[in-house]
Coordinates of C-alpha atoms in Angstrom, one line a residue:
M1 CA -67.8 -5.8 -57.5
S2 CA -70.2 -4.4 -60.2
L3 CA -71.2 -5.9 -62.6
A4 CA -70.0 -4.9 -66.0
P5 CA -70.8 -5.0 -70.0
L6 CA -68.2 -7.3 -71.9
G7 CA -65.1 -5.2 -72.5
C8 CA -65.5 -2.8 -69.5
G9 CA -66.3 0.2 -71.2
S10 CA -63.4 -0.4 -74.0
D11 CA -65.4 -0.3 -77.7
F12 CA -66.8 -3.5 -76.9
E13 CA -63.4 -4.8 -77.3
P14 CA -63.5 -8.0 -74.8
P15 CA -61.5 -8.1 -71.9
L16 CA -59.4 -11.3 -71.0
V17 CA -61.9 -14.1 -70.1
A18 CA -62.4 -16.9 -71.2
G19 CA -64.2 -20.2 -69.5
K20 CA -65.3 -23.4 -69.9
A21 CA -67.7 -25.0 -66.9
V22 CA -68.7 -28.8 -66.0
L23 CA -71.4 -29.1 -64.0
T24 CA -72.0 -32.8 -63.0
L25 CA -75.1 -33.8 -61.1
G26 CA -75.1 -37.3 -60.8
A27 CA -75.6 -38.7 -64.9
K28 CA -76.5 -36.0 -66.4
Q29 CA -73.9 -33.2 -67.6
L30 CA -74.3 -29.2 -67.9
F31 CA -71.8 -27.5 -70.0
L32 CA -70.8 -23.2 -70.2
D33 CA -68.2 -22.6 -72.6
T34 CA -67.8 -18.9 -72.7
G35 CA -64.2 -18.9 -74.9
N36 CA -62.7 -20.8 -78.6
N37 CA -61.2 -23.5 -76.7
G38 CA -60.1 -21.9 -73.7
E39 CA -57.9 -19.3 -76.0
T40 CA -60.2 -16.6 -76.8
A41 CA -62.3 -14.2 -74.8
V42 CA -65.4 -14.1 -74.9
A43 CA -67.7 -13.9 -78.0
F44 CA -70.7 -12.0 -78.2
D45 CA -73.5 -11.0 -80.4
E46 CA -72.9 -7.1 -81.7
D47 CA -76.6 -6.3 -82.4
N48 CA -77.6 -8.2 -78.2
Q49 CA -74.2 -6.1 -76.5
R50 CA -76.1 -7.3 -73.3
S51 CA -76.0 -11.0 -74.1
W52 CA -72.4 -12.2 -71.8
Y53 CA -71.7 -10.1 -69.1
T54 CA -68.3 -10.5 -67.7
D55 CA -66.7 -9.7 -64.2
C56 CA -63.2 -9.8 -63.2
G57 CA -60.4 -8.6 -60.8
V58 CA -57.8 -9.1 -58.2
K59 CA -59.3 -7.9 -54.1
G60 CA -55.8 -8.1 -52.0
D61 CA -54.6 -11.7 -53.0
G62 CA -57.4 -13.3 -54.3
L63 CA -58.3 -13.8 -58.2
E64 CA -62.6 -13.1 -58.6
V65 CA -64.0 -14.6 -62.3
M66 CA -67.6 -14.1 -63.2
I67 CA -68.9 -14.8 -65.7
L68 CA -72.7 -14.7 -67.0
N69 CA -75.0 -15.0 -69.5
D70 CA -78.9 -15.6 -69.7
P71 CA -80.1 -16.3 -72.9
I72 CA -78.3 -19.3 -72.9
R73 CA -79.7 -20.4 -69.6
E74 CA -82.2 -22.6 -71.6
K75 CA -80.1 -24.1 -74.0
K76 CA -77.0 -24.6 -72.1
G77 CA -78.6 -25.5 -68.1
F78 CA -77.1 -23.1 -66.1
W79 CA -76.2 -19.4 -66.8
G80 CA -72.9 -18.2 -64.9
I81 CA -70.7 -19.0 -62.9
T82 CA -68.0 -17.0 -59.8
L83 CA -65.4 -17.9 -59.3
R84 CA -62.9 -16.9 -56.4
A85 CA -59.8 -17.1 -55.3
S86 CA -57.9 -16.4 -52.4
H87 CA -55.0 -18.2 -49.9
A88 CA -56.9 -19.6 -46.9
L89 CA -54.9 -19.1 -44.1
D90 CA -52.2 -21.2 -44.9
E91 CA -50.0 -19.2 -47.2
D92 CA -49.3 -22.2 -49.8
A93 CA -52.9 -23.1 -49.8
W94 CA -55.4 -21.7 -52.4
N95 CA -59.1 -22.1 -52.1
V96 CA -62.2 -21.6 -54.3
S97 CA -65.4 -20.3 -54.4
A98 CA -68.1 -21.6 -57.1
N99 CA -71.5 -20.3 -57.3
L100 CA -73.2 -21.1 -60.1
G101 CA -76.2 -19.6 -60.8
D102 CA -80.0 -19.6 -59.7
D103 CA -79.4 -23.0 -58.4
V104 CA -76.3 -21.8 -55.6
L105 CA -74.6 -24.7 -56.1
S106 CA -71.6 -23.7 -54.0
G107 CA -68.5 -25.2 -52.5
V108 CA -65.3 -24.1 -51.0
C109 CA -62.4 -26.3 -53.5
Q110 CA -58.8 -26.6 -53.5
L111 CA -57.0 -24.4 -56.5
N112 CA -56.4 -27.2 -59.2
H113 CA -53.7 -24.8 -61.0
K114 CA -53.0 -20.7 -60.7
T115 CA -50.6 -19.6 -62.0
T116 CA -49.8 -15.4 -62.3
R117 CA -48.1 -14.0 -66.1
D118 CA -44.5 -12.4 -64.6
K119 CA -46.1 -9.4 -66.9
D120 CA -48.8 -8.6 -65.4
L121 CA -49.2 -9.7 -62.0
Y122 CA -53.8 -9.2 -62.9
E123 CA -53.8 -11.3 -65.5
G124 CA -54.3 -15.4 -63.6
E125 CA -55.7 -18.9 -64.4
L126 CA -57.7 -20.5 -61.9
S127 CA -59.4 -24.4 -62.5
V128 CA -60.6 -27.0 -60.2
A129 CA -61.5 -30.8 -60.8
A130 CA -64.3 -32.8 -59.0
C131 CA -65.0 -30.1 -56.5
I132 CA -68.5 -31.1 -54.5
V133 CA -70.6 -28.6 -54.6
K134 CA -74.6 -27.8 -52.4
D135 CA -77.3 -26.3 -51.9
P136 CA -77.2 -24.8 -48.9
T137 CA -80.8 -24.1 -48.4
P138 CA -83.7 -27.0 -49.4
D139 CA -84.2 -26.9 -53.3
P140 CA -87.8 -28.2 -54.0
D141 CA -86.6 -29.7 -57.6
G142 CA -84.4 -31.5 -55.6
L143 CA -80.7 -29.9 -56.4
Q144 CA -78.7 -30.6 -53.8
E145 CA -75.0 -31.2 -54.9
G146 CA -72.5 -31.6 -57.8
R147 CA -69.4 -32.4 -58.9
F148 CA -68.3 -28.9 -61.2
D149 CA -64.5 -29.1 -63.0
A150 CA -64.0 -25.1 -64.2
F151 CA -60.9 -23.8 -65.7
V152 CA -61.0 -19.7 -66.6
R153 CA -58.5 -17.8 -68.0
A154 CA -58.7 -13.4 -66.5
K155 CA -57.4 -10.8 -66.6
R156 CA -58.7 -7.6 -64.3
C157 CA -61.0 -5.2 -66.5
V158 CA -62.4 -4.1 -62.4
L159 CA -61.3 -3.4 -59.3

């Protein structure tokens, strides 16, 4: 999927994408909060319209959400997350993979919570708790493993 600016070309009307994520590395916690208590779409600065990038979509029976913001990279510790949820081989099991910014810590996580709206199957919520994410490659800064907690609410804007 291509990366789309916030609003997906709809006169900067934000799509329904909100989320919070916490990456715990030992005693250190890094935060990314894109909404107002998870109740509203992500905030953006009209003078710098490309600060926030979001992309969300439904592929088959899976849901993917990307939330990226380069300017907050130094302030927040990591600048973006990608969550993907899809059916595992067992129809009753859902797996989530999480990818976090430049350090590319990723893992396949059990989905803690998933809902879809009755009126719109392309709108849903995903959450994972205490998912272990790892860096599969040698990392000079020693960032190898962390715990990832996230909640994301999304509505399809790009397929």
